[in-house]
Amino acid sequence: MFEYSYNDHYKWGFNDNFFNRPEREGWFQVQLGSCERPHGTFREECVNTAKLLGERLDKPIRAGLSGGSDSQVVCLSLMEAGVPFTPTALKLNSMDGRFLNKFDIDGAVEFCDKHNLKLDVVELDLDFWYTQRYMQLVHDYCIISPEISVQLYLVEKFRDTHCYINGGGDPMIFKKTDENG
């Protein structure tokens, strides 16, 4: 079986099973294993995780890059670990031709320019997405989050050729700039 986390320390699933598709009825469960070694700093753990990904994955890595701090931490960790990856940004368009996340793409381009990385920008027509594909994902995965649904677009798009990873946004990470020291 595919190992979703190191030694399957993080398990999730529905009813009495792990790593299964969502079920409409029943309950969701999460099981966490204990750490088997002394933990390092946040940075050391990020780099260690990147190394493990590089060693264990059998496909090339695409790292979601929104330009935000959490996705930059993923990219910096992969870089420091020496793991090859393709930074991938999602450009959101509407049917009337508006480019909806210019700020995100500008941040991703700036980051890639600074670190000499080649950014791959994938375009998504949000009008099509929310009228055609989104409801199917809501049904298939029991999700309601628009943010997660567009990330699932990239997971699905690259499923056969790459492993797509992205930052989560849960930890409070602040980018150090000249303004804030």
CSV table of C-alpha atoms in Angstrom, one decimal:
chain,number,residue,atom,x,y,z
A,1,MET,CA,0.0,0.0,0.0
A,2,PHE,CA,1.1,3.6,-0.7
A,3,GLU,CA,2.7,5.2,2.3
A,4,TYR,CA,1.0,8.6,2.7
A,5,SER,CA,3.2,9.8,5.6
A,6,TYR,CA,6.5,8.6,7.0
A,7,ASN,CA,5.8,5.1,8.4
A,8,ASP,CA,2.1,6.0,8.1
A,9,HIS,CA,2.3,8.1,11.3
A,10,TYR,CA,-0.5,10.2,10.0
A,11,LYS,CA,-3.5,8.2,9.0
A,12,TRP,CA,-7.0,9.4,8.0
A,13,GLY,CA,-10.1,7.7,6.8
A,14,PHE,CA,-13.8,7.2,7.0
A,15,ASN,CA,-15.6,4.7,9.3
A,16,ASP,CA,-13.3,1.8,10.1
A,17,ASN,CA,-10.9,2.2,7.2
A,18,PHE,CA,-7.8,4.3,6.5
A,19,PHE,CA,-6.9,6.1,3.2
A,20,ASN,CA,-10.3,5.5,1.6
A,21,ARG,CA,-12.6,7.7,-0.3
A,22,PRO,CA,-15.1,9.9,1.6
A,23,GLU,CA,-18.4,8.3,2.6
A,24,ARG,CA,-21.5,10.3,2.9
A,25,GLU,CA,-22.6,8.5,6.1
A,26,GLY,CA,-20.4,7.6,9.0
A,27,TRP,CA,-17.5,9.3,10.7
A,28,PHE,CA,-14.1,10.6,9.9
A,29,GLN,CA,-11.0,9.4,11.9
A,30,VAL,CA,-7.4,10.6,12.2
A,31,GLN,CA,-4.7,8.7,13.9
A,32,LEU,CA,-1.3,10.1,14.7
A,33,GLY,CA,1.8,8.2,15.6
A,34,SER,CA,4.5,9.3,18.1
A,35,CYS,CA,7.8,10.8,17.1
A,36,GLU,CA,10.5,8.2,17.2
A,37,ARG,CA,13.4,10.6,17.5
A,38,PRO,CA,14.2,14.0,19.1
A,39,HIS,CA,12.7,16.7,16.9
A,40,GLY,CA,14.7,19.5,15.3
A,41,THR,CA,13.9,23.1,14.6
A,42,PHE,CA,11.0,24.0,12.2
A,43,ARG,CA,13.6,24.5,9.5
A,44,GLU,CA,15.4,21.2,10.1
A,45,GLU,CA,12.1,19.3,10.1
A,46,CYS,CA,11.0,21.0,6.8
A,47,VAL,CA,14.4,20.1,5.2
A,48,ASN,CA,14.3,16.5,6.6
A,49,THR,CA,10.8,16.1,5.2
A,50,ALA,CA,11.9,17.3,1.8
A,51,LYS,CA,14.8,14.8,1.8
A,52,LEU,CA,12.4,12.0,2.7
A,53,LEU,CA,10.1,13.0,-0.2
A,54,GLY,CA,13.0,13.1,-2.6
A,55,GLU,CA,14.1,9.6,-1.5
A,56,ARG,CA,10.7,8.0,-1.4
A,57,LEU,CA,8.7,9.4,-4.3
A,58,ASP,CA,8.8,7.6,-7.6
A,59,LYS,CA,7.7,10.6,-9.7
A,60,PRO,CA,9.2,14.0,-10.3
A,61,ILE,CA,7.9,16.7,-7.8
A,62,ARG,CA,5.8,19.7,-8.6
A,63,ALA,CA,5.6,22.2,-5.7
A,64,GLY,CA,2.6,24.5,-5.7
A,65,LEU,CA,3.8,28.1,-5.5
A,66,SER,CA,1.3,30.8,-4.8
A,67,GLY,CA,3.9,33.4,-3.8
A,68,GLY,CA,2.9,33.1,-0.2
A,69,SER,CA,5.2,32.3,2.7
A,70,ASP,CA,4.0,28.7,3.2
A,71,SER,CA,4.6,27.7,-0.4
A,72,GLN,CA,7.9,29.4,-0.4
A,73,VAL,CA,8.9,27.4,2.7
A,74,VAL,CA,8.1,24.2,0.8
A,75,CYS,CA,10.3,25.3,-2.2
A,76,LEU,CA,13.1,26.5,0.0
A,77,SER,CA,13.1,23.2,1.9
A,78,LEU,CA,13.2,21.2,-1.3
A,79,MET,CA,16.1,23.4,-2.5
A,80,GLU,CA,18.1,23.1,0.7
A,81,ALA,CA,17.5,19.3,0.7
A,82,GLY,CA,18.8,19.2,-2.9
A,83,VAL,CA,15.6,17.7,-4.2
A,84,PRO,CA,14.7,18.6,-7.8
A,85,PHE,CA,11.2,20.0,-8.3
A,86,THR,CA,9.2,22.2,-10.6
A,87,PRO,CA,7.6,25.3,-9.0
A,88,THR,CA,4.0,25.4,-10.3
A,89,ALA,CA,1.7,28.4,-10.0
A,90,LEU,CA,-2.0,28.5,-10.8
A,91,LYS,CA,-3.2,31.5,-12.8
A,92,LEU,CA,-6.9,32.1,-12.3
A,93,ASN,CA,-8.9,33.6,-15.2
A,94,SER,CA,-12.6,34.5,-15.6
A,95,MET,CA,-14.6,34.2,-18.8
A,96,ASP,CA,-14.5,37.9,-19.3
A,97,GLY,CA,-10.7,37.8,-19.5
A,98,ARG,CA,-9.9,39.1,-16.1
A,99,PHE,CA,-6.7,37.8,-14.5
A,100,LEU,CA,-7.8,37.2,-10.9
A,101,ASN,CA,-4.7,36.4,-8.9
A,102,LYS,CA,-2.0,38.7,-10.4
A,103,PHE,CA,-0.6,39.4,-6.9
A,104,ASP,CA,0.0,35.7,-6.3
A,105,ILE,CA,1.6,35.1,-9.7
A,106,ASP,CA,3.8,38.2,-9.3
A,107,GLY,CA,5.0,36.9,-5.9
A,108,ALA,CA,5.7,33.5,-7.4
A,109,VAL,CA,7.7,35.1,-10.3
A,110,GLU,CA,9.6,37.3,-7.9
A,111,PHE,CA,10.5,34.3,-5.8
A,112,CYS,CA,11.6,32.2,-8.8
A,113,ASP,CA,13.7,35.0,-10.2
A,114,LYS,CA,15.4,35.5,-6.9
A,115,HIS,CA,16.2,31.8,-6.6
A,116,ASN,CA,16.9,31.1,-10.3
A,117,LEU,CA,14.0,28.7,-10.7
A,118,LYS,CA,11.8,28.2,-13.8
A,119,LEU,CA,8.2,28.7,-12.9
A,120,ASP,CA,5.5,26.7,-14.7
A,121,VAL,CA,2.2,28.7,-14.8
A,122,VAL,CA,-0.9,26.6,-15.3
A,123,GLU,CA,-4.1,28.5,-16.3
A,124,LEU,CA,-7.6,27.7,-15.0
A,125,ASP,CA,-10.8,29.2,-16.2
A,126,LEU,CA,-12.8,29.7,-12.9
A,127,ASP,CA,-16.1,30.1,-14.6
A,128,PHE,CA,-15.8,26.7,-16.2
A,129,TRP,CA,-14.4,25.3,-13.0
A,130,TYR,CA,-17.2,26.3,-10.7
A,131,THR,CA,-20.0,25.5,-13.2
A,132,GLN,CA,-18.6,22.2,-14.4
A,133,ARG,CA,-16.0,20.5,-12.2
A,134,TYR,CA,-16.3,21.9,-8.7
A,135,MET,CA,-19.6,20.2,-7.9
A,136,GLN,CA,-18.2,16.8,-9.0
A,137,LEU,CA,-15.3,17.3,-6.6
A,138,VAL,CA,-17.7,18.3,-3.8
A,139,HIS,CA,-19.5,15.0,-4.4
A,140,ASP,CA,-16.4,12.8,-4.9
A,141,TYR,CA,-14.3,14.2,-2.0
A,142,CYS,CA,-16.9,15.7,0.3
A,143,ILE,CA,-15.2,19.0,0.2
A,144,ILE,CA,-16.7,22.5,0.2
A,145,SER,CA,-13.6,24.6,0.2
A,146,PRO,CA,-13.0,26.5,-3.1
A,147,GLU,CA,-9.2,26.8,-2.2
A,148,ILE,CA,-8.9,23.0,-1.8
A,149,SER,CA,-10.8,22.4,-5.0
A,150,VAL,CA,-8.4,24.3,-7.2
A,151,GLN,CA,-5.5,22.5,-5.6
A,152,LEU,CA,-7.2,19.3,-6.4
A,153,TYR,CA,-7.2,20.5,-10.0
A,154,LEU,CA,-3.4,20.5,-10.0
A,155,VAL,CA,-3.3,17.1,-8.2
A,156,GLU,CA,-5.6,15.6,-10.9
A,157,LYS,CA,-3.8,17.4,-13.8
A,158,PHE,CA,-0.3,16.0,-12.8
A,159,ARG,CA,-1.4,12.7,-11.1
A,160,ASP,CA,0.1,10.4,-13.8
A,161,THR,CA,3.4,12.3,-14.3
A,162,HIS,CA,4.3,14.1,-11.0
A,163,CYS,CA,3.7,14.2,-7.3
A,164,TYR,CA,2.1,17.5,-6.5
A,165,ILE,CA,2.8,19.0,-3.1
A,166,ASN,CA,1.9,22.3,-1.6
A,167,GLY,CA,2.1,24.3,1.7
A,168,GLY,CA,-0.8,24.2,4.1
A,169,GLY,CA,-0.9,27.7,5.5
A,170,ASP,CA,-1.7,26.6,9.0
A,171,PRO,CA,1.5,27.7,10.8
A,172,MET,CA,2.0,31.5,11.2
A,173,ILE,CA,4.9,32.2,8.9
A,174,PHE,CA,6.0,35.7,8.3
A,175,LYS,CA,8.3,36.8,5.4
A,176,LYS,CA,11.2,38.8,6.7
A,177,THR,CA,11.4,42.1,4.8
A,178,ASP,CA,13.3,45.3,5.2
A,179,GLU,CA,10.1,46.9,6.6
A,180,ASN,CA,9.8,44.4,9.5
A,181,GLY,CA,13.4,43.7,10.2
